[in-house]
Structure formats: structure tokens, C-alpha cells
Short mmCIF file of C-alpha atoms in Angstrom, two decimals:
data_model
loop_
_atom_site.label_atom_id
_atom_site.label_comp_id
_atom_site.label_asym_id
_atom_site.label_seq_id
_atom_site.Cartn_x
_atom_site.Cartn_y
_atom_site.Cartn_z
CA MET A 94 72.66 -112.26 -63.53
CA ALA A 95 69.61 -114.14 -64.67
CA GLU A 96 69.54 -117.88 -64.13
CA SER A 97 69.27 -118.49 -67.88
CA GLU A 98 72.29 -116.28 -68.51
CA VAL A 99 74.32 -118.24 -65.99
CA ALA A 100 73.30 -121.49 -67.62
CA GLY A 101 74.14 -120.09 -71.05
CA ALA A 102 77.56 -118.91 -69.96
CA SER A 103 78.26 -122.29 -68.38
CA SER A 104 77.21 -124.05 -71.58
CA LYS A 105 79.53 -121.86 -73.63
CA GLN A 106 82.43 -122.56 -71.30
CA THR A 107 81.74 -126.30 -71.47
CA ASP A 108 81.62 -126.24 -75.27
CA THR A 109 84.87 -124.29 -75.43
CA ALA A 110 86.60 -126.55 -72.95
CA SER A 111 85.55 -129.69 -74.81
CA HIS A 112 87.35 -128.49 -77.96
CA GLU A 113 90.56 -127.40 -76.22
CA PRO A 114 93.45 -129.85 -76.05
CA GLN A 115 93.89 -131.18 -72.53
CA THR A 116 96.61 -133.31 -71.02
CA ALA A 117 95.76 -136.31 -68.87
CA ALA A 118 97.19 -134.53 -65.82
CA GLU A 119 95.06 -131.45 -66.49
CA TYR A 120 91.96 -133.58 -66.88
CA ILE A 121 92.58 -135.43 -63.60
CA ASN A 122 93.22 -132.16 -61.76
CA SER A 123 90.03 -130.64 -63.15
CA GLN A 124 88.05 -133.64 -61.92
CA LEU A 125 89.61 -133.38 -58.45
CA LEU A 126 88.66 -129.69 -58.36
CA LEU A 127 85.05 -130.48 -59.27
CA GLU A 128 84.92 -133.15 -56.55
CA GLU A 129 86.34 -130.68 -54.02
CA GLU A 130 83.67 -128.11 -54.92
CA ALA A 131 80.97 -130.75 -54.51
CA ARG A 132 82.27 -131.65 -51.03
CA GLU A 133 82.22 -127.99 -49.98
CA ALA A 134 78.62 -127.62 -51.15
CA LEU A 135 77.48 -130.86 -49.48
CA PRO A 136 79.91 -131.57 -46.63
CA TYR A 137 77.55 -133.73 -44.59
CA ALA A 138 76.39 -137.27 -45.12
CA PHE A 139 72.83 -137.45 -46.42
CA ASP A 140 71.97 -141.08 -45.81
CA THR A 141 69.98 -140.76 -42.57
CA CYS A 142 66.60 -139.11 -42.03
CA THR A 143 66.33 -137.29 -38.70
CA ARG A 144 62.68 -138.25 -38.09
CA PRO A 145 63.57 -141.18 -35.77
CA PHE A 146 65.62 -138.76 -33.62
CA GLY A 147 62.55 -136.81 -32.50
CA PRO A 148 62.31 -133.02 -32.07
CA LEU A 149 65.58 -131.24 -32.92
CA ARG A 150 66.82 -127.80 -33.70
CA GLN A 151 68.03 -128.46 -37.22
CA SER A 152 68.37 -127.08 -40.71
CA LEU A 153 65.09 -127.44 -42.59
CA PHE A 154 63.86 -127.15 -46.15
CA SER A 155 60.42 -126.76 -47.70
CA CYS A 156 59.66 -128.54 -50.98
CA LEU A 157 57.65 -126.31 -53.31
CA THR A 158 57.37 -129.11 -55.87
CA CYS A 159 55.53 -131.43 -53.51
CA ASN A 160 53.59 -128.63 -51.80
CA PRO A 161 53.20 -125.69 -54.23
CA PRO A 162 52.51 -122.42 -52.37
CA THR A 163 49.09 -120.84 -52.65
CA THR A 164 48.48 -117.66 -54.63
CA PHE A 165 47.41 -115.65 -51.60
CA PRO A 166 49.00 -115.89 -48.13
CA SER A 167 45.58 -116.09 -46.48
CA GLU A 168 44.68 -119.32 -48.30
CA PRO A 169 45.09 -122.64 -46.42
CA TYR A 170 48.42 -124.33 -47.04
CA ASN A 171 49.65 -127.82 -46.12
CA ALA A 172 53.14 -126.89 -44.93
CA ALA A 173 55.89 -129.47 -44.48
CA GLY A 174 59.53 -129.33 -43.44
CA ILE A 175 62.21 -131.83 -44.43
CA CYS A 176 65.66 -132.41 -43.00
CA TYR A 177 69.00 -131.91 -44.75
CA SER A 178 69.37 -135.56 -45.76
CA CYS A 179 65.86 -135.84 -47.20
CA SER A 180 66.28 -132.59 -49.10
CA ILE A 181 69.06 -134.28 -51.10
CA SER A 182 68.15 -137.97 -51.14
CA CYS A 183 64.37 -137.67 -51.46
CA HIS A 184 63.80 -134.21 -53.01
CA GLY A 185 67.10 -133.58 -54.76
CA GLU A 186 65.48 -132.74 -58.12
CA HIS A 187 62.69 -130.61 -56.63
CA THR A 188 62.40 -126.88 -56.01
CA LEU A 189 63.40 -126.27 -52.38
CA VAL A 190 63.38 -123.31 -50.02
CA GLU A 191 66.09 -123.28 -47.38
CA LEU A 192 64.56 -122.30 -44.05
CA PHE A 193 67.80 -122.56 -42.07
CA ASN A 194 67.48 -123.57 -38.40
CA LYS A 195 64.15 -124.21 -36.67
CA ARG A 196 63.81 -125.58 -33.15
CA ASN A 197 61.86 -128.58 -31.86
CA PHE A 198 61.03 -129.89 -35.32
CA VAL A 199 60.58 -133.45 -36.58
CA CYS A 200 61.16 -134.16 -40.27
CA ASP A 201 57.90 -134.46 -42.25
CA CYS A 202 59.32 -136.57 -45.08
CA GLY A 203 57.27 -139.74 -45.51
CA THR A 204 54.19 -138.35 -43.73
CA THR A 205 50.75 -137.28 -44.93
CA ARG A 206 51.99 -133.70 -45.17
CA LEU A 207 53.73 -134.72 -48.40
CA PRO A 208 52.34 -136.65 -51.38
CA SER A 209 52.61 -140.43 -51.20
CA ALA A 210 54.36 -140.27 -54.57
CA SER A 211 57.33 -138.66 -52.74
CA PRO A 212 58.18 -141.21 -50.04
CA CYS A 213 61.11 -141.03 -47.67
CA LYS A 214 63.76 -143.11 -49.42
CA LEU A 215 66.04 -143.23 -46.38
CA ARG A 216 63.78 -145.04 -43.92
CA ILE A 217 62.58 -148.64 -44.04
CA ASP A 218 58.87 -149.36 -44.14
CA PRO A 219 58.18 -151.83 -41.29
CA LYS A 220 55.34 -153.38 -43.31
CA THR A 221 57.36 -154.19 -46.43
CA GLY A 222 60.90 -154.26 -45.03
CA THR A 223 62.10 -152.07 -47.90
CA LYS A 224 63.10 -148.43 -48.09
CA GLY A 225 60.32 -146.07 -49.06
CA VAL A 226 58.03 -144.78 -46.30
CA HIS A 227 54.94 -142.68 -46.95
CA SER A 228 51.61 -141.65 -45.42
CA GLU A 229 52.82 -141.76 -41.82
CA THR A 230 51.19 -139.56 -39.20
CA PRO A 231 53.10 -136.27 -38.91
CA GLU A 232 54.44 -134.93 -35.63
CA GLU A 233 51.76 -132.96 -33.79
CA GLY A 234 54.32 -130.78 -32.03
CA ASN A 235 55.68 -129.20 -35.23
CA HIS A 236 54.90 -125.53 -35.77
CA TYR A 237 54.76 -123.83 -39.16
CA ASP A 238 54.91 -120.23 -40.30
CA HIS A 239 54.83 -118.50 -43.68
CA ASN A 240 58.50 -119.35 -44.28
CA PHE A 241 57.36 -122.80 -45.38
CA ARG A 242 55.50 -121.24 -48.33
CA ASN A 243 58.58 -119.16 -49.25
CA ARG A 244 57.40 -115.95 -47.60
CA PHE A 245 59.51 -114.06 -45.14
CA CYS A 246 59.48 -110.95 -42.94
CA GLY A 247 56.48 -108.92 -41.78
CA CYS A 248 56.12 -107.64 -45.35
CA GLU A 249 55.21 -111.20 -46.46
CA ILE A 250 57.67 -110.97 -49.37
CA GLU A 251 58.08 -114.03 -51.57
CA TYR A 252 61.80 -114.68 -51.36
CA ASN A 253 63.74 -114.67 -54.61
CA ALA A 254 67.45 -115.34 -54.21
CA PHE A 255 68.23 -113.72 -57.57
CA GLN A 256 66.55 -110.43 -56.70
CA GLU A 257 66.97 -110.05 -52.94
CA LYS A 258 69.64 -107.59 -51.85
CA GLY A 259 71.22 -107.05 -48.48
CA THR A 260 71.10 -109.12 -45.31
CA MET A 261 68.04 -110.43 -43.50
CA PHE A 262 68.15 -111.20 -39.78
CA GLN A 263 66.48 -114.10 -37.97
CA CYS A 264 64.58 -113.47 -34.76
CA ILE A 265 65.48 -115.65 -31.79
CA GLY A 266 61.79 -116.61 -31.73
CA LEU A 267 59.85 -116.35 -28.46
CA GLY A 268 56.87 -118.51 -29.31
CA SER A 269 55.24 -119.92 -32.40
CA VAL A 270 52.81 -118.16 -34.70
CA GLU A 271 49.94 -119.75 -32.78
CA ASP A 272 51.27 -118.15 -29.59
CA GLY A 273 51.53 -114.71 -31.14
CA GLY A 274 55.26 -114.94 -31.87
CA CYS A 275 56.99 -115.09 -35.23
CA GLY A 276 58.26 -118.68 -35.27
CA GLU A 277 61.91 -117.62 -35.88
CA ASP A 278 61.11 -115.53 -38.93
CA TRP A 279 63.62 -113.56 -41.03
CA TYR A 280 63.31 -109.76 -41.32
CA HIS A 281 64.54 -106.92 -43.53
CA PRO A 282 66.18 -104.16 -41.46
CA GLY A 283 63.94 -101.56 -43.13
CA CYS A 284 60.81 -103.45 -42.13
CA LEU A 285 61.90 -103.65 -38.48
CA VAL A 286 62.04 -99.85 -38.21
CA GLY A 287 58.88 -99.34 -40.28
CA LEU A 288 60.51 -97.85 -43.38
CA GLY A 289 59.88 -100.83 -45.64
CA ARG A 290 62.10 -103.25 -47.51
CA ASP A 291 63.16 -100.84 -50.28
CA TRP A 292 63.25 -97.67 -48.19
CA TYR A 293 66.64 -96.59 -49.56
CA GLU A 294 65.56 -96.41 -53.22
CA ASN A 295 63.74 -93.08 -52.82
CA SER A 296 65.73 -91.71 -49.90
CA GLY A 297 68.90 -90.65 -51.67
CA GLN A 298 70.97 -93.09 -49.62
CA GLN A 299 73.97 -94.56 -51.40
CA MET A 300 74.66 -98.28 -51.63
CA THR A 301 77.48 -99.33 -49.32
CA PRO A 302 80.41 -101.68 -50.08
CA LYS A 303 79.48 -105.23 -49.28
CA PRO A 304 81.31 -106.53 -46.17
CA THR A 305 83.43 -109.61 -46.34
CA GLN A 306 81.88 -112.98 -45.54
CA ALA A 307 83.59 -112.98 -42.15
CA ASP A 308 81.84 -109.72 -41.24
CA GLN A 309 78.35 -110.96 -42.10
CA ILE A 310 76.03 -112.98 -39.92
CA GLU A 311 76.52 -116.38 -41.41
CA GLY A 312 73.48 -118.36 -42.44
CA ALA A 313 71.25 -115.38 -43.26
CA PRO A 314 69.65 -115.36 -46.71
CA ASN A 315 71.97 -113.14 -48.76
CA SER A 316 72.13 -112.22 -52.38
CA PRO A 317 73.76 -114.96 -54.48
CA ASP A 318 76.92 -114.48 -56.47
CA GLY A 319 76.34 -112.23 -59.40
CA VAL A 320 73.72 -110.08 -57.66
CA GLY A 321 75.05 -107.09 -55.75
CA ASP A 322 78.51 -108.60 -55.25
CA SER A 323 80.21 -105.25 -54.61
CA GLU A 324 77.40 -103.23 -53.00
CA GLU A 325 74.47 -103.76 -50.71
CA PRO A 326 71.74 -101.52 -49.28
CA PRO A 327 72.72 -99.43 -46.24
CA LEU A 328 71.18 -100.11 -42.86
CA PRO A 329 68.22 -97.81 -42.22
CA PRO A 330 68.39 -94.97 -39.68
CA GLY A 331 67.65 -96.27 -36.22
CA PHE A 332 68.89 -99.79 -36.96
CA PRO A 333 72.00 -100.79 -34.94
CA LYS A 334 75.25 -101.78 -36.58
CA GLU A 335 75.76 -105.49 -37.07
CA ASP A 336 78.74 -105.64 -34.70
CA GLU A 337 76.71 -104.07 -31.88
CA PHE A 338 74.32 -106.99 -31.36
CA ASP A 339 74.35 -110.75 -31.40
CA THR A 340 70.71 -111.57 -32.07
CA PHE A 341 67.35 -109.84 -31.70
CA ILE A 342 63.73 -110.28 -30.64
CA CYS A 343 61.23 -108.99 -33.19
CA TYR A 344 58.26 -106.75 -32.43
CA LYS A 345 55.85 -109.69 -32.74
CA CYS A 346 57.61 -111.68 -30.05
CA VAL A 347 57.91 -108.60 -27.81
CA ALA A 348 54.17 -107.98 -28.15
CA ALA A 349 53.49 -111.62 -27.21
CA ASN A 350 55.89 -111.33 -24.22
CA PRO A 351 55.71 -107.68 -23.07
CA TRP A 352 57.69 -108.43 -19.92
CA ILE A 353 60.87 -108.74 -22.02
CA ALA A 354 60.57 -105.10 -23.07
CA ARG A 355 61.62 -104.00 -19.58
CA TYR A 356 65.20 -104.96 -20.43
CA ALA A 357 65.50 -102.43 -23.27
CA GLY A 358 68.61 -100.30 -22.81
CA THR A 359 69.84 -102.24 -19.79
CA ASP A 360 73.05 -104.26 -19.49
CA GLY A 361 73.19 -106.81 -22.31
CA PHE A 362 70.48 -105.05 -24.36
CA LEU A 363 70.53 -102.14 -26.79
CA PRO A 364 67.89 -99.39 -26.56
CA ALA A 365 64.52 -100.37 -28.01
CA VAL A 366 64.21 -100.00 -31.77
CA TYR A 367 60.71 -98.83 -32.61
CA LYS A 368 58.77 -99.69 -35.72
CA ARG A 369 57.81 -96.28 -37.00
CA ASP A 370 54.17 -95.34 -37.19
CA ALA A 371 53.24 -93.91 -40.59
CA GLU A 372 50.79 -91.34 -39.24
CA ARG A 373 53.08 -90.26 -36.41
CA LEU A 374 56.49 -90.07 -38.10
CA GLU A 375 55.94 -89.57 -41.83
CA GLY A 376 53.74 -86.49 -41.44
CA THR A 377 51.44 -84.87 -43.99
CA ASP A 378 51.42 -81.58 -45.82
CA ASP A 379 48.55 -79.07 -45.98
CA GLU A 380 46.79 -81.08 -48.67
CA GLY A 381 46.93 -84.28 -46.68
CA ALA A 382 49.51 -86.00 -48.89
CA ARG A 383 52.37 -87.81 -47.20
CA LYS A 384 55.66 -85.96 -47.07
CA PRO A 385 58.87 -87.63 -48.27
CA ASN A 386 60.73 -89.34 -45.46
CA ASP A 387 63.52 -87.17 -44.08
CA VAL A 388 66.48 -88.01 -41.90
CA ASP A 389 65.17 -86.08 -38.90
CA ALA A 390 61.94 -88.09 -38.91
CA ARG A 391 63.85 -91.34 -39.06
CA ASP A 392 66.16 -90.30 -36.26
CA ASN A 393 63.04 -89.78 -34.13
CA ILE A 394 62.89 -93.56 -33.81
CA LEU A 395 65.90 -93.57 -31.51
CA GLU A 396 64.79 -90.37 -29.74
CA ILE A 397 61.57 -92.10 -28.69
CA ALA A 398 63.53 -95.08 -27.37
CA ASP A 399 65.97 -92.84 -25.48
CA ALA A 400 63.10 -90.88 -23.91
CA ASP A 401 61.45 -94.08 -22.68
CA ILE A 402 64.67 -95.52 -21.29
CA SER A 403 65.44 -92.27 -19.45
CA LYS A 404 62.16 -92.66 -17.55
CA THR A 405 63.06 -96.15 -16.40
CA THR A 406 64.30 -96.51 -12.80
CA LEU A 407 66.65 -99.45 -12.40
CA PRO A 408 67.24 -101.16 -9.05
CA ASN A 409 70.76 -101.18 -7.71
CA ARG A 410 72.68 -104.28 -8.60
CA SER A 411 76.28 -105.36 -8.75
CA ALA A 412 77.88 -105.58 -12.16
CA GLN A 413 78.44 -109.15 -13.19
CA ASP A 414 80.42 -109.40 -16.39
CA GLY A 415 80.64 -113.19 -16.71
CA LEU A 416 82.45 -114.49 -19.72
CA SER A 417 80.10 -115.64 -22.44
CA LYS A 418 80.77 -117.24 -25.77
CA LYS A 419 79.38 -115.27 -28.67
CA ARG A 420 76.11 -116.82 -29.70
CA LYS A 421 76.17 -118.13 -33.25
CA ALA A 422 73.84 -116.64 -35.86
CA GLU A 423 70.60 -118.59 -36.21
CA GLY A 424 71.60 -120.06 -39.63
CA GLU A 425 75.20 -121.00 -38.64
CA PRO A 426 76.08 -124.52 -37.53
CA GLU A 427 77.40 -124.83 -33.99
CA GLU A 428 81.02 -125.89 -33.56
CA SER A 429 81.42 -129.48 -32.51
CA SER A 430 83.69 -128.41 -29.65
CA LYS A 431 81.17 -125.95 -28.21
CA LYS A 432 80.11 -126.75 -24.68
CA PRO A 433 76.59 -125.64 -23.77
CA ARG A 434 76.07 -123.68 -20.64
CA SER A 435 74.69 -125.53 -17.69
CA SER A 436 70.97 -125.06 -17.37
CA THR A 437 71.33 -125.18 -13.59
CA PRO A 438 70.35 -121.77 -12.20
CA SER A 439 73.30 -119.72 -11.04
CA THR A 440 73.51 -117.76 -7.82
CA ASP A 441 71.22 -115.22 -9.49
CA ALA A 442 68.49 -117.87 -9.75
CA ALA A 443 68.64 -118.47 -6.05
CA ALA A 444 68.57 -114.78 -5.20
CA THR A 445 65.33 -113.43 -3.82
CA THR A 446 65.93 -109.84 -4.92
CA CYS A 447 64.42 -109.02 -8.28
CA ARG A 448 66.90 -107.48 -10.71
CA CYS A 449 64.37 -106.82 -13.44
CA PRO A 450 63.76 -103.15 -14.35
CA ALA A 451 60.59 -101.86 -12.74
CA LEU A 452 59.23 -99.76 -15.62
CA VAL A 453 58.24 -100.85 -19.10
CA PRO A 454 59.15 -98.75 -22.17
CA ASN A 455 56.46 -97.18 -24.31
CA LEU A 456 54.49 -100.07 -25.79
CA SER A 457 52.06 -97.93 -27.78
CA GLN A 458 54.38 -98.56 -30.72
CA SER A 459 55.80 -101.88 -31.86
CA LEU A 460 59.40 -102.33 -30.77
CA SER A 461 62.19 -104.84 -31.27
CA LEU A 462 64.99 -105.68 -28.85
CA PHE A 463 68.59 -106.20 -29.94
CA LEU A 464 70.65 -108.42 -27.67
CA LYS A 465 74.35 -108.34 -26.95
CA PRO A 466 76.38 -111.56 -26.61
CA THR A 467 76.20 -111.40 -22.79
CA PHE A 468 72.45 -110.76 -22.53
CA ARG A 469 71.80 -114.04 -20.70
CA ASP A 470 74.07 -112.95 -17.85
CA HIS A 471 71.77 -110.01 -17.11
CA LEU A 472 68.35 -111.65 -17.13
CA CYS A 473 66.72 -111.78 -13.72
CA HIS A 474 66.36 -115.27 -12.25
CA CYS A 475 64.38 -114.40 -9.14
CA PRO A 476 61.39 -116.60 -8.21
CA ALA A 477 59.00 -114.16 -9.89
CA CYS A 478 60.92 -113.71 -13.16
CA PHE A 479 62.45 -117.13 -13.73
CA PRO A 480 59.11 -118.79 -14.67
CA LEU A 481 58.85 -116.27 -17.51
CA LEU A 482 62.17 -117.49 -18.93
CA THR A 483 61.69 -121.25 -18.64
CA PRO A 484 59.32 -121.61 -21.65
CA TYR A 485 62.12 -120.25 -23.82
CA PRO A 486 65.35 -122.24 -23.34
CA ALA A 487 67.12 -119.97 -25.84
CA LEU A 488 67.03 -117.25 -23.17
CA LEU A 489 68.71 -119.51 -20.63
CA GLU A 490 71.50 -121.12 -22.62
CA GLU A 491 72.91 -121.42 -26.10
CA GLU A 492 71.00 -123.90 -28.18
CA LEU A 493 72.59 -126.97 -29.68
CA ILE A 494 71.98 -127.38 -33.42
CA TYR A 495 71.93 -130.86 -34.87
CA GLU A 496 74.43 -131.43 -37.66
CA PRO A 497 74.59 -134.64 -39.70
CA PRO A 498 77.95 -136.43 -39.54
CA LEU A 499 80.51 -135.40 -42.11
CA SER A 500 80.55 -137.50 -45.23
CA ALA A 501 83.31 -140.07 -45.57
CA SER A 502 84.93 -138.02 -48.33
CA SER A 503 84.99 -134.89 -46.17
CA GLN A 504 86.64 -136.77 -43.31
CA HIS A 505 89.45 -138.10 -45.50
CA THR A 506 92.66 -136.08 -45.50
CA SER A 507 95.40 -136.58 -48.04
CA ALA A 508 99.11 -136.71 -47.30
CA ALA A 509 99.43 -133.11 -48.47
CA GLY A 510 96.95 -132.04 -45.82
CA SER A 511 94.11 -131.14 -48.17
CA VAL A 512 90.73 -132.72 -47.69
CA HIS A 513 89.88 -134.77 -50.76
CA ASN A 514 88.78 -138.21 -51.70
CA SER A 515 88.79 -138.81 -55.44
CA LEU A 516 86.78 -141.35 -57.39
CA LEU A 517 90.04 -143.17 -58.09
CA GLU A 518 90.73 -143.54 -54.36
CA ARG A 519 87.20 -144.77 -53.75
CA GLY A 520 87.66 -147.35 -56.49
CA GLU A 521 90.88 -148.56 -54.92
CA ARG A 522 89.19 -148.93 -51.52
CA ALA A 523 86.28 -150.79 -53.09
CA LEU A 524 88.75 -153.11 -54.82
CA ASN A 525 90.35 -153.88 -51.45
CA ASN A 526 87.00 -154.82 -49.94
CA ILE A 527 85.86 -157.40 -52.50
CA ASP A 528 86.63 -161.10 -52.65
CA ARG A 529 90.33 -161.86 -53.25
CA VAL A 530 89.73 -164.03 -56.34
CA ARG A 531 87.45 -161.44 -57.92
CA ALA A 532 89.92 -158.70 -57.05
CA ILE A 533 92.74 -160.56 -58.80
CA GLU A 534 90.58 -161.20 -61.86
CA GLY A 535 89.54 -157.54 -61.95
CA ALA A 536 93.13 -156.34 -61.63
CA MET A 537 94.25 -158.65 -64.45
CA ALA A 538 91.42 -157.42 -66.69
CA PHE A 539 92.32 -153.83 -65.90
CA ASN A 540 96.01 -154.37 -66.70
CA THR A 541 95.09 -156.02 -70.03
CA LEU A 542 92.86 -153.09 -70.96
CA LYS A 543 95.52 -150.62 -69.83
CA GLU A 544 98.15 -152.18 -72.11
CA LYS A 545 95.78 -152.14 -75.08
CA VAL A 546 94.84 -148.50 -74.54
CA LYS A 547 98.51 -147.62 -74.01
CA SER A 548 99.38 -149.22 -77.36
CA PHE A 549 96.53 -147.28 -79.00
CA LEU A 550 97.64 -143.93 -77.55
CA LYS A 551 101.39 -144.40 -78.09
CA PRO A 552 101.42 -143.27 -81.77
CA PHE A 553 99.49 -140.14 -80.85
CA ALA A 554 101.95 -139.32 -78.07
CA GLU A 555 104.95 -139.84 -80.37
CA THR A 556 103.59 -137.70 -83.19
CA GLY A 557 101.82 -135.09 -81.06
CA LYS A 558 98.56 -135.76 -82.87
CA VAL A 559 95.39 -134.83 -81.00
CA VAL A 560 93.16 -137.75 -80.03
CA GLY A 561 89.64 -137.05 -81.24
CA ALA A 562 86.33 -138.40 -80.00
CA GLU A 563 85.89 -140.40 -83.20
CA ASP A 564 89.29 -142.06 -82.71
CA ILE A 565 88.36 -143.22 -79.23
CA LYS A 566 84.89 -144.33 -80.28
CA ASN A 567 86.23 -146.36 -83.20
CA TYR A 568 88.88 -147.96 -81.03
CA PHE A 569 86.43 -149.22 -78.42
CA GLU A 570 84.11 -150.47 -81.14
CA GLU A 571 86.95 -152.62 -82.37
CA LEU A 572 87.66 -153.85 -78.84
CA ARG A 573 84.04 -154.93 -78.45
CA GLY A 574 84.08 -156.53 -81.91
CA ASP A 575 81.08 -154.59 -83.14
CA SER A 576 82.87 -152.08 -85.36
CA GLN A 577 81.56 -153.61 -88.60
CA ALA A 578 77.98 -153.74 -87.30
CA VAL A 579 78.21 -150.10 -86.22
CA ARG A 580 79.53 -149.08 -89.65
CA ASP A 581 76.74 -150.99 -91.41
CA ALA A 582 74.10 -149.36 -89.23
CA ALA A 583 75.60 -145.93 -89.85
CA ALA A 584 75.63 -146.52 -93.62
CA ALA A 585 71.99 -147.63 -93.56
CA ALA A 586 70.98 -144.56 -91.57
CA THR A 587 72.83 -142.29 -93.97
CA ALA A 588 71.15 -143.86 -96.96
CA ALA A 589 67.71 -143.57 -95.38
CA ALA A 590 68.23 -139.89 -94.60
CA ALA A 591 69.70 -139.01 -97.99
CA GLY A 592 66.32 -138.31 -99.53
CA SER A 593 64.77 -136.54 -96.57
CA SER A 594 65.30 -133.07 -95.11
CA GLY A 595 67.04 -133.66 -91.83
CA ASP A 596 67.83 -131.14 -89.14
CA ASN A 597 71.56 -131.44 -89.84
CA ARG A 598 72.32 -132.31 -86.24
CA LYS A 599 75.80 -133.63 -85.55
CA GLY A 600 77.10 -135.76 -82.75
CA GLN A 601 79.34 -134.35 -80.08
CA SER A 602 82.98 -134.22 -80.98
CA GLY A 603 85.65 -133.49 -78.42
CA LEU A 604 89.43 -133.36 -78.49
CA PHE A 605 91.79 -135.00 -76.06
CA CYS A 606 95.53 -134.52 -76.34
CA PHE A 607 97.43 -137.32 -74.64
CA THR A 608 100.68 -136.29 -72.99
CA PRO A 609 102.49 -138.79 -70.80
CA ILE A 610 102.34 -137.78 -67.14
#
């Protein structure tokens, strides 16, 4: 559904709801429901910028309002990444791109990578002693890829949440773009096997029922509600099923680290998935035109991988099936109770016998590796191989992902067991924290107002008459003592507009039916 259609439907629902009678209990419950939805969308506190914490693996955002993307990907671009808190507190009204988790990154908010007109509102400027930091020197160790300009995958697609269908997968990321890697990029399954993002549209493949949220890799950019809710594109031929692997290493990272390709098809790794070569696999007819892709040609992707693995001679080694927690998807927050593995080398690290496969699969074609949950248990830690692993801690142990602390409202649990913290409860707590004299005066003023409003609403409750917006407005005008002035101003405005052609606009009028709780 288009964004404008969603907004229009919401507006219609709001207009309808404002004219429907509503009891006080129904109104309070509706407000509690809205507050609960807000807490689910923003469960974490957003009052602390992560920049002082140094390099972290954390959820990042790119602000397209402050740094509009260039027209062409090859043009220079001043990329910047901001943390979760700054995305809400400093750029809450801007257009943002969610990048999900990136490792070893320091928040750029308040640095020269962003305009000085958009300072970090969460940090205190040491020069002025007030909040609002800008023009600081950015972290030199940050690395940026095309994700920061809202482009993803090897196809360089500009991501549009309202048009994208299916699931994209994030590479574990062996190296930055400068090192030849991908920088933890997201990929379409069709692009990983060389068939393209929309391969299924002309292949005769049927859309498949969309799996439940529990079956998907959480955190990946998926289609939003209203777009492909019941169906999604099928996985392309040659691409493994989602429950067969835990994460993957893309063809860019394999090319930058060819030694990792030796593990293809071994314990902890699926057979290599090759990125098809157009000239080799698509074929041409007698006139030189490309033939339509057929299933046999696509299946050749796995046949190539199987042929290469069958040529590989593996050294004898004892099977070690150590228990391993399933590695979270790259976009999913780590559980607070998760204990990271010790980075101390195991007995394998001390072993002098190399367990790494001797032969390398066919590298004349680009290939990606898909890793099982226990892949770390089967990586060789001998003196020759271990130095190859150390630059990439993700290959040695599960990475910790920084999560901001839960907001105070999310931590509060009601007597019924549900997590909620209404505005009324916050007001009561605030009342308990102020000066005793002021609290007593405030309580007395509130009780006086409550009795007056109760007297005003009592006739409506007895007769069943609906309380209109005009009734409430007139009542509070009388309480303030400015009812006559308001009526005089309204009469003057009416007289002035009598001779002119107005636009016949009317003020908002709502209905509120008071029923004692």
C-alpha cells in the first residue's frame, strides 16, 4: 500500500473515531494501548549518545536529510552513521536509513561529517557547558560502505521499504570495503547466485507463502506490513534453505580472503554457492541471443560446487561436536544473558597438526560460503592458520552487540504482569517527587477542578446526552473568565467575514459521551 494511502486511511479512521461516542473507560484504554505500541517500537532509552563509549558493534542509522545521497554511486559522498539514541533525539524528524548492526563504529553525530546545524543534542559541549555539540573531529577508524547512501547488495539497489520483497541476508563481513571486503553488506539471494534480484519474475516460479516471523532471520530488511504480507519470492535454485545455515560469507569477502574457501563443504560449512557466470551458464542460441534461464542451468551451480568439493582431500581428524549456541542474525539484538565464548584458544589452538583442508575449490568463479551454527568449532587453530583468523574476531567467538538500557517505562511492570507505564502513573510519580507544600497545593487545586468538572458532567450523565466539543470549550472559557471576550471576538470575526467570500472552513468538532466508570 502506498504511503499516502496509509496516511489517508489513518486520517479517515481518526475522523470517524472522533465522531463516535466514547466512554471515559474506553478512552483511557485506547490511550494505554497507544502508549504500549510506542514502547514496543522504541523499547530502549534514547538519552545517551554512544560516541563517548568508543568503537562498538551497534545498531546504526544514516540520515539522508543531513547527508542527501548522490545521484550516481560513483560520486563522492560524505557518509555518516549515527547511533540509536541520536537517531531519535537528534534526527527524529529526518529521513533515516536503518543500517542494522555494524562493528567497531563510533557515532558520527556532532562531528564534521554532519552539518553544524544538526548538532548532537545529547552531549555537553565542554566549551559552553550546554548540550549541543557540533563540528568535532570524526573517528578515523570508522569504515563506510554504500549502505550509508541507502544502497545495498552487489546490485547497488536503492532500498525502498515499500517496494522491496523477500528477505535480504547480511554477510558476516571479513574486512571493510577498503580491504576488498563488503563491510557487512546485505544481499538478495538471487544476486548471490548470479540470477539477479528479480530472477523469479520471468522464470515461471510461483510466489511462496511468507514464513512466520519466528522462522525468519530477525533484523533483515523485510517488506513492511501491507506489501507482500501473504507471499514472498522463492529462494533461487542453488541457494540453501534458511534453516540450513546460520550466517554466510559473501563472494567479495571470499575473494579478499581466499584461504577461507578451503572450508567449503567441510564440517560446519555448506558446499560453496557459486555466483553464476552469464557467458558460461546462460548460454546462447545460434543467433547469439541469450537463451531463457532454465532449471537445469541453474542447478549447474551446485554441480560445480559438488565437483570441486569431491576433488578436495581432507586430512584425518577426530570429530569434535562441541556444543555451540546458535549465532544470532546480524540485525538481531543479543540476549542480555548470553555469555560470550572465551577467546582463549582451545586445545585445537595448541595443536601443531593442521586441520585445514589442503585443496582450494574452483576460484575461477565468485563463490559464497554458508556457515552452520557450529562452524567456529571446525576452524583450524594451528600456528599457521590461527594468524589468518585473528584479524576477524567474528570467526573466533560470537560478537557482543551494544544495546542501550531499556527505558524506564519498559522496565515497569504492572500488578497484572503486563509491561506498561501510563502518563497518569508518571504524573503520580512526579507528584511524589516535588516539594511537599507544592504537592499539597497541587493536589488541592486538582480536587477543586475535579469537583467543578464533575458538576458540569453530571447532568450529561443523568440524561445520557453526548458531551460535545463546543460544550467543553464553553465550559472552560467560563472557568477562565474569558467567555464574554471570546464571544465578542467571535462576533466581530463573523461580522468581518460576512461580506467576503470565505473558504467555509469549520473548526474541529468531536463528541465525548461521559459514562461513569
